[in-house]
C-alpha atoms as a printed R data frame, in Angstrom:
    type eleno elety resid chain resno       x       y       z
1   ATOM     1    CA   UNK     A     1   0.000   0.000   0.000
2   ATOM     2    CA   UNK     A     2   0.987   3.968  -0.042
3   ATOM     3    CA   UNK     A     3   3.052   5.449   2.421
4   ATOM     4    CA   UNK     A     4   1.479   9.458   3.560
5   ATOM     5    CA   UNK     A     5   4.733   9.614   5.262
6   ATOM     6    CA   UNK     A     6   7.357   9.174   2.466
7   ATOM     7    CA   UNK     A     7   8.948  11.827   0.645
8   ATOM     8    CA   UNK     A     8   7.846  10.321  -2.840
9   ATOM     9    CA   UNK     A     9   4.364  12.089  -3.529
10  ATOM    10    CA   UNK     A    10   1.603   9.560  -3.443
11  ATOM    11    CA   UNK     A    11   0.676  10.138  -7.387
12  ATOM    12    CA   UNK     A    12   4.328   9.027  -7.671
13  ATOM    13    CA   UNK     A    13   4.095   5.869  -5.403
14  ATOM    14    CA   UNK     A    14   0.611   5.338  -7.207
15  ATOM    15    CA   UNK     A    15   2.401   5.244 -10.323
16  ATOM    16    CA   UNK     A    16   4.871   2.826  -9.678
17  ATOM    17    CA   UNK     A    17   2.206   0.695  -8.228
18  ATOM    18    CA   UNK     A    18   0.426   0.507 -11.653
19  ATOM    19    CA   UNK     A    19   3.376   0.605 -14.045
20  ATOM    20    CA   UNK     A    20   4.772  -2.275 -11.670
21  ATOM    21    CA   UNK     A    21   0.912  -4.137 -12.619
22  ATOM    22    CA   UNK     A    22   1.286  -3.445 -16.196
23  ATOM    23    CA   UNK     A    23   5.261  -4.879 -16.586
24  ATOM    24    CA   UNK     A    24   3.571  -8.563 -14.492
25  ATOM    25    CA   UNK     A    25   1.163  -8.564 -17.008
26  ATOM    26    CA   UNK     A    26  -1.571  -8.177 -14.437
27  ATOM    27    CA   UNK     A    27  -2.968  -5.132 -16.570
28  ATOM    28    CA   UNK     A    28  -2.318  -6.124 -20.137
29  ATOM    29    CA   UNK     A    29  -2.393  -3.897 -23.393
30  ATOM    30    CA   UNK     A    30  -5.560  -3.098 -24.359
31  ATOM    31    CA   UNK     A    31  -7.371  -4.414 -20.496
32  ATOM    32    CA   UNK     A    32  -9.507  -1.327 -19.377
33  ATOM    33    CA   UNK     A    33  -8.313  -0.398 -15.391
34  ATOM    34    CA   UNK     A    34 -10.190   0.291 -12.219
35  ATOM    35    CA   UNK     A    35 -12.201   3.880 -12.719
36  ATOM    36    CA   UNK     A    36 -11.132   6.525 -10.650
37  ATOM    37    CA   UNK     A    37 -13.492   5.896  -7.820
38  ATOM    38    CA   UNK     A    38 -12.666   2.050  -7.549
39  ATOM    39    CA   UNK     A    39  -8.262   3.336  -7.560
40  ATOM    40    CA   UNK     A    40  -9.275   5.895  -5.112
41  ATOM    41    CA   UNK     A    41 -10.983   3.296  -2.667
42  ATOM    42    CA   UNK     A    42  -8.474   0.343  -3.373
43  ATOM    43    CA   UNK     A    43  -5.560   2.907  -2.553
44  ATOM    44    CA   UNK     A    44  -7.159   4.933   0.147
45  ATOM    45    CA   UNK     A    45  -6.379   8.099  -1.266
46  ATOM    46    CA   UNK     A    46  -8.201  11.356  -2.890
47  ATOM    47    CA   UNK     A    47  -9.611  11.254  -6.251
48  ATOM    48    CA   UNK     A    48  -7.338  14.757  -7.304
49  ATOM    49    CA   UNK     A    49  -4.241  12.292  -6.044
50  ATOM    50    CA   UNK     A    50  -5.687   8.973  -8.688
51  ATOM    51    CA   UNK     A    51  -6.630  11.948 -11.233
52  ATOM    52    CA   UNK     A    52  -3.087  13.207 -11.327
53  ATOM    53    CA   UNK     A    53  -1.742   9.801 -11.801
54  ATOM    54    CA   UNK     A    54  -3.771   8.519 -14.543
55  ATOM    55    CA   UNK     A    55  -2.573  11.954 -16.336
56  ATOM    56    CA   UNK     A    56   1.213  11.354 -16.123
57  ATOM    57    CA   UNK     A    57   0.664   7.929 -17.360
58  ATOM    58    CA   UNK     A    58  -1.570   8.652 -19.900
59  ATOM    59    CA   UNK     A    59   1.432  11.575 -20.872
60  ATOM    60    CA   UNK     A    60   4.011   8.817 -21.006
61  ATOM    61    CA   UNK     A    61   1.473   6.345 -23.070
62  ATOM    62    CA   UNK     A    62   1.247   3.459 -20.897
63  ATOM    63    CA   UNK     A    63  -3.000   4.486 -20.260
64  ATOM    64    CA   UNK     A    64  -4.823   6.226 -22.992
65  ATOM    65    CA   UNK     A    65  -8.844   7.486 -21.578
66  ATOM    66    CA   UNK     A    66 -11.348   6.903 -24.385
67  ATOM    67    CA   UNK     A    67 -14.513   9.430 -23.518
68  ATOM    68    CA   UNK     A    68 -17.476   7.581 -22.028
69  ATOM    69    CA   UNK     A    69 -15.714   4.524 -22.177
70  ATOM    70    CA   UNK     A    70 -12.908   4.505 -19.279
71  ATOM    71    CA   UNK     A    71  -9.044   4.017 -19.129
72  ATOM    72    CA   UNK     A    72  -7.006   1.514 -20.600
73  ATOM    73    CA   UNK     A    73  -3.414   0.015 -20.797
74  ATOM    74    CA   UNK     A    74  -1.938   1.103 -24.392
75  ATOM    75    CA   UNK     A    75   2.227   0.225 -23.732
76  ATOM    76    CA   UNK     A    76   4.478   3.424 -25.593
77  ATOM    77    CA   UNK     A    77   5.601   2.598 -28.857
78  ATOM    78    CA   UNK     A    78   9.713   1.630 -28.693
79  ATOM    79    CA   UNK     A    79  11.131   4.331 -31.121
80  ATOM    80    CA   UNK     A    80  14.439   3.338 -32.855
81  ATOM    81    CA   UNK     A    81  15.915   6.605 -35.144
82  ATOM    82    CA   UNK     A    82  17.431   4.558 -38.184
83  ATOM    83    CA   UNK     A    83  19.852   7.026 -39.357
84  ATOM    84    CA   UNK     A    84  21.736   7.043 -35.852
85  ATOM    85    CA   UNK     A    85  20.919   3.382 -34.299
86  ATOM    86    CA   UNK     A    86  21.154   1.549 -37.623
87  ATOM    87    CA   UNK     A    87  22.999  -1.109 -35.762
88  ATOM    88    CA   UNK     A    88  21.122  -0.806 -32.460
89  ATOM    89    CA   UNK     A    89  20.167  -3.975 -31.323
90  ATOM    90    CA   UNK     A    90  16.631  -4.580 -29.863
91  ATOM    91    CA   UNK     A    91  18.042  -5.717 -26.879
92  ATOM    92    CA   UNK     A    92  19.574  -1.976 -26.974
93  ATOM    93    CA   UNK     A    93  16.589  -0.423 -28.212
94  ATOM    94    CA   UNK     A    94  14.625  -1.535 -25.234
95  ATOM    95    CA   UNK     A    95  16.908  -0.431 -23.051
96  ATOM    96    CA   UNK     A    96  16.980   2.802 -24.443
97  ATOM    97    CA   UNK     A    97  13.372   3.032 -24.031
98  ATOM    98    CA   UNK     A    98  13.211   2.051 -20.397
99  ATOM    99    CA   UNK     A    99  11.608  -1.261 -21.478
100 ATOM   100    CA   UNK     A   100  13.311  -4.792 -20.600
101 ATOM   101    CA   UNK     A   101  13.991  -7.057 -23.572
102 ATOM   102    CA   UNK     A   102  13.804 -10.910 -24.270
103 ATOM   103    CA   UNK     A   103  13.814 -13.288 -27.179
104 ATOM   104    CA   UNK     A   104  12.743 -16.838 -27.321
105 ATOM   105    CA   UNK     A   105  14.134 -19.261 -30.267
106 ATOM   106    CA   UNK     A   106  11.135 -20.461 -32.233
107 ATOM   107    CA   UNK     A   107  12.670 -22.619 -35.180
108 ATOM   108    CA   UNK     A   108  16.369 -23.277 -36.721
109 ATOM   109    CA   UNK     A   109  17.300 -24.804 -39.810
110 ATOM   110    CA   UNK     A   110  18.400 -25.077 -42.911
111 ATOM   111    CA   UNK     A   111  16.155 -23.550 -45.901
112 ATOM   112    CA   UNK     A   112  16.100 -21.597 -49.215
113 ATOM   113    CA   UNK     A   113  17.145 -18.373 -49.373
114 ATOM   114    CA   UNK     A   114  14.887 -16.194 -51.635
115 ATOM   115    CA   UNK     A   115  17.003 -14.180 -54.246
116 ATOM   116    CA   UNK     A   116  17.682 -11.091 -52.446
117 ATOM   117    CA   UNK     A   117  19.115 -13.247 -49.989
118 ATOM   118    CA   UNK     A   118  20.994 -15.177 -51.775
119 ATOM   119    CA   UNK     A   119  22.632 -12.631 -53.452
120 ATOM   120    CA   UNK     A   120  23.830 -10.180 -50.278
121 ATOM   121    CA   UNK     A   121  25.570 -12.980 -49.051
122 ATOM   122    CA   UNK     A   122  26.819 -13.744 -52.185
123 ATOM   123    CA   UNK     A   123  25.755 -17.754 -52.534
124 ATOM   124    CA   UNK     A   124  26.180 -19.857 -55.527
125 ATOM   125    CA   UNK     A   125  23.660 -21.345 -57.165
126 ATOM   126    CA   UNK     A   126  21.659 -23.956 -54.619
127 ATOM   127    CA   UNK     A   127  23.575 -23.268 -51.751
128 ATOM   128    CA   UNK     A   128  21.271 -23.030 -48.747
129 ATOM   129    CA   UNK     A   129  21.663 -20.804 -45.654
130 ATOM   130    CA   UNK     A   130  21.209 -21.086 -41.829
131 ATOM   131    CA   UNK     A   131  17.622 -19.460 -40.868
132 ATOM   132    CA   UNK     A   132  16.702 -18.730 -37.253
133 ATOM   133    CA   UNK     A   133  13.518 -17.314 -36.461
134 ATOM   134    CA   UNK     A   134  12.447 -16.133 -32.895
135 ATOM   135    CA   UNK     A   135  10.092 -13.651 -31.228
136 ATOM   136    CA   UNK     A   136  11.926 -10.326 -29.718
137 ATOM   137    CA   UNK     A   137   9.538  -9.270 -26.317
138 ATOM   138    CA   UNK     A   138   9.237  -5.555 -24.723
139 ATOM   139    CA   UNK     A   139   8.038  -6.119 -21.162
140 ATOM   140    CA   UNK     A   140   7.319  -9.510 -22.196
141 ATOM   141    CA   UNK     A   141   4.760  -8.151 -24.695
142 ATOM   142    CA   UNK     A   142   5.944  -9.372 -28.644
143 ATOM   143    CA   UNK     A   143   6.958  -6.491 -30.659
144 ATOM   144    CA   UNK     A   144   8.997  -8.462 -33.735
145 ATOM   145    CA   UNK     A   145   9.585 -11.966 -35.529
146 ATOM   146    CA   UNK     A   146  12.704 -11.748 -36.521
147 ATOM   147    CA   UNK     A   147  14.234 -14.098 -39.320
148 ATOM   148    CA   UNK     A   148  18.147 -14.275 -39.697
149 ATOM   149    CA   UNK     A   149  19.800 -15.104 -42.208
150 ATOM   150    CA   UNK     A   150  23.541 -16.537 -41.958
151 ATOM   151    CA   UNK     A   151  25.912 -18.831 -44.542
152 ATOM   152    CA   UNK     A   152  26.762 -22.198 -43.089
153 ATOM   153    CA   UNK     A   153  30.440 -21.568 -44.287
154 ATOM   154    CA   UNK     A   154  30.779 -18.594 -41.665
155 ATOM   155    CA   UNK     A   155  29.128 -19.921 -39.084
156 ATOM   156    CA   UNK     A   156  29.846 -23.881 -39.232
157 ATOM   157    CA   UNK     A   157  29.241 -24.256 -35.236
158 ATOM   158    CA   UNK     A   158  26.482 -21.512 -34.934
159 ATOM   159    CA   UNK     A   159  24.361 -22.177 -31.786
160 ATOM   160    CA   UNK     A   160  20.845 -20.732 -31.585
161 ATOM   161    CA   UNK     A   161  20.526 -21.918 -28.013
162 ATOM   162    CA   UNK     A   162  22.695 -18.551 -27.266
163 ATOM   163    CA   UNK     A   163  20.217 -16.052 -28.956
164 ATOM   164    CA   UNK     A   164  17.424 -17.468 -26.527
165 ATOM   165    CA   UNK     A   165  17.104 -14.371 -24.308
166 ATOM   166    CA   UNK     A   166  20.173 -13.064 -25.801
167 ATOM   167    CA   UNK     A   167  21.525 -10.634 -28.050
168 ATOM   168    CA   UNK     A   168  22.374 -11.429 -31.805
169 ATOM   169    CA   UNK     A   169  25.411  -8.428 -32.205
170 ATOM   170    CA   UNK     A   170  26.912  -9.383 -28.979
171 ATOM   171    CA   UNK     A   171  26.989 -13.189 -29.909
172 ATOM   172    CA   UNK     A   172  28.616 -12.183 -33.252
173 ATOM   173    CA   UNK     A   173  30.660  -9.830 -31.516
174 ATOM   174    CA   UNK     A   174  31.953 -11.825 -28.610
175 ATOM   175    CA   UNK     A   175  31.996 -15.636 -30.545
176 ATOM   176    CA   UNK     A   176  32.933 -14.476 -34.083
177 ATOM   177    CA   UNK     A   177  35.106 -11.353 -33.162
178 ATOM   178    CA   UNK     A   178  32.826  -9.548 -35.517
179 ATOM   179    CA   UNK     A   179  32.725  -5.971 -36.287
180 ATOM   180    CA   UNK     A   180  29.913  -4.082 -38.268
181 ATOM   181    CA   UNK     A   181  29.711  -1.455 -39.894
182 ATOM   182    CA   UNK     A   182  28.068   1.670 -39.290
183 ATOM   183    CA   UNK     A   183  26.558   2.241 -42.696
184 ATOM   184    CA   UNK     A   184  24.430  -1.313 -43.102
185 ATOM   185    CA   UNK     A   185  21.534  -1.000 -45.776
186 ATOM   186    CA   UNK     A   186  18.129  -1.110 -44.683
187 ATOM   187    CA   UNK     A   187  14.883  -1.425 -46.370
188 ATOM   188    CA   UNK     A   188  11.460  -0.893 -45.251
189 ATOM   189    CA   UNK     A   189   8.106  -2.281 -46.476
190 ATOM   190    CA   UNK     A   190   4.324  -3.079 -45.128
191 ATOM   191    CA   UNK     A   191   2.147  -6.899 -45.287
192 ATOM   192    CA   UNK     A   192   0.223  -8.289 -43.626
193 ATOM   193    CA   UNK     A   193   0.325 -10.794 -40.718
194 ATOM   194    CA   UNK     A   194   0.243 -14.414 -41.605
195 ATOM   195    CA   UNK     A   195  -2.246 -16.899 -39.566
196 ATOM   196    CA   UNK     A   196   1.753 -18.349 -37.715
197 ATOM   197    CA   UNK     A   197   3.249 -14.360 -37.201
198 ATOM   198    CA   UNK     A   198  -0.516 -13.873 -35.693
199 ATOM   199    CA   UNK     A   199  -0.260 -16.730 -33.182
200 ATOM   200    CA   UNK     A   200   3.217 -15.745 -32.293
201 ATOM   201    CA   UNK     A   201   2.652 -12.180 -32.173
202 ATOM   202    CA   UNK     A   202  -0.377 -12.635 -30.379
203 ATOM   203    CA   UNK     A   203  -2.458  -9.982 -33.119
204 ATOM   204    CA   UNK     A   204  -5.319 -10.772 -35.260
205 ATOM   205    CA   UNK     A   205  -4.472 -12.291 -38.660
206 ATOM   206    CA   UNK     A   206  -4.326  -9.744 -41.411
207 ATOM   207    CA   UNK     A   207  -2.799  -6.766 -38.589
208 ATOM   208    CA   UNK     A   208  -0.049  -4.639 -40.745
209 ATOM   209    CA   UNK     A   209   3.448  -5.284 -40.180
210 ATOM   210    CA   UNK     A   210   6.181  -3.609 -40.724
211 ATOM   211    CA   UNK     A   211   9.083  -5.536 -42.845
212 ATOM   212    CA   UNK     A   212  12.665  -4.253 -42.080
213 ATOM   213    CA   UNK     A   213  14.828  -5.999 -44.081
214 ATOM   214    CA   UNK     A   214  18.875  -4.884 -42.632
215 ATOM   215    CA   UNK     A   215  21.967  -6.165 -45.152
216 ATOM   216    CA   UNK     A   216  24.871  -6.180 -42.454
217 ATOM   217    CA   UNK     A   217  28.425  -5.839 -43.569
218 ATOM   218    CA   UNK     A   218  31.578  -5.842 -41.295
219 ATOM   219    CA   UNK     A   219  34.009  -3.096 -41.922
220 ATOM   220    CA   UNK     A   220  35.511  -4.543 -44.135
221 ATOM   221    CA   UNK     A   221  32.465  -4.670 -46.135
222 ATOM   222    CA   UNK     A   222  32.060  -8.151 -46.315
223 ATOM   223    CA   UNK     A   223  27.992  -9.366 -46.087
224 ATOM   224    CA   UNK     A   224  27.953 -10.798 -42.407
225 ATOM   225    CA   UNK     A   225  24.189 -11.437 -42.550
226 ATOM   226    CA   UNK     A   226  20.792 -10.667 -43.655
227 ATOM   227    CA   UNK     A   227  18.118  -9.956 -41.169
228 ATOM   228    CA   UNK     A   228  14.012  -9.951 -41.804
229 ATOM   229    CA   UNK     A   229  11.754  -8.477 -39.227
230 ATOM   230    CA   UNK     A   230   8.198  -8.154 -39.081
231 ATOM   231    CA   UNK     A   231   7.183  -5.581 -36.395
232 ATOM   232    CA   UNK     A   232   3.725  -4.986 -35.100
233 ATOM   233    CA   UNK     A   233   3.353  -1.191 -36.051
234 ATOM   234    CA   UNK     A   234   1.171  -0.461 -33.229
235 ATOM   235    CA   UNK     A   235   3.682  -1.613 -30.877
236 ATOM   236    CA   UNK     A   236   7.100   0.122 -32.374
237 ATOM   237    CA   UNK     A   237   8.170   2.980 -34.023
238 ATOM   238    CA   UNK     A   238  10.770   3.604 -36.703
239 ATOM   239    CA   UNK     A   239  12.106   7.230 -37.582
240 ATOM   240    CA   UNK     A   240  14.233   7.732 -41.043
């Protein structure tokens, strides 16, 4: 419960309460909260002290009001700035937005690559590449399925086990002794969300995506890999 005798203002405490609920998942994107009565008797305080509260978050975007129909959870958008962070992982990204990050391993294997694949990383005719696809979390709420792209012949012993909850770049970095560049290619483009990117992204089927498609060199400018991600647009935010 609040403290009246701390130094932290009550709205403040209140706050932390709530954004603390929302992180757990006990208030999930999208769930309507208490009204301002209900907060006000749960947490024993004034409504001008609940009022004030649900205004900051609403200001930060974690509650958005909808008139006549109450509050409800709506989680900030994580904003990555291509032009400075093209290499920014999402682990990164997260952080930089005050959100924690994690990534669970859905499927590896060996598949096809489609042509512009196949020609970034420069592969001769039926060669087939490594593909690792996985789910990249915000505050355990999915934000991307991300597909990667690597050649066998570069990364004979590559384990996927170490990108579950983990960081792609720093596994390159620390494993491989990799270095990218700074001035990577990326390309952006909209679809749609397949009935398996719907399940795993937890969305309807048919929600717009975003499709960032990033063509990673080291700095040497050899093609290190070729990364696919399809981003739930309400969710993230890219700026060019």
């Amino acid at each position: 419960m609040l403290k009246k005798d701390a130094v932290k203002p009550l709205y403040r405490q209140m706050m932390d309460l709530l954004l603390a609920q929302i992180q757990d998942g006990t208030y999930k994107e999208g769930d309507q909260i208490p009204t301002e009565p209900e907060l006000a008797a749960s947490y024993h305080v004034s409504r001008i002290t609940v009022r004030r509260t649900i205004e900051e978050l609403c200001a930060q975007g974690y509650l958005n009001k909808k008139q006549g129909k109450g509050t409800f959870v709506c989680l900030p958008k994580i904003q990555r700035k291509l032009e400075v962070q093209k290499n920014m992982s999402f682990s990164d990204t997260c952080l930089a937005n005050g959100r924690i990050p994690s990534s669970h391993v859905i499927s590896f294997g060996m598949t096809a690559p489609d042509a512009v694949c196949s020609d970034f990383l420069r592969l001769a005719a039926e060669e087939s590449v490594f593909l690792t696809e996985r789910i990249l979390s915000a505050d355990h709420i999915p934000i991307t399925y991300d597909t990667i792209y690597l050649n066998p012949k570069d990364y004979p012993d590559f384990d996927p086990k170490k990108l579950e909850d983990g960081s792609l770049y720093k596994y390159l970095r620390q494993d491989y002794g990799l270095t990218m560049a700074d001035d990577c290619r990326s390309l952006i483009s909209v679809t749609s969300a397949s009935s398996q990117m719907a399940d795993a992204l937890h969305i309807p089927i048919g929600e717009p995506l975003m499709v960032l498609e990033s063509f990673l060199r080291d700095t040497d400018s050899r093609p290190i890999l070729f990364v696919r991600e399809f981003i739930v647009g309400s969710r993230y935010q890219l700026s060019i």
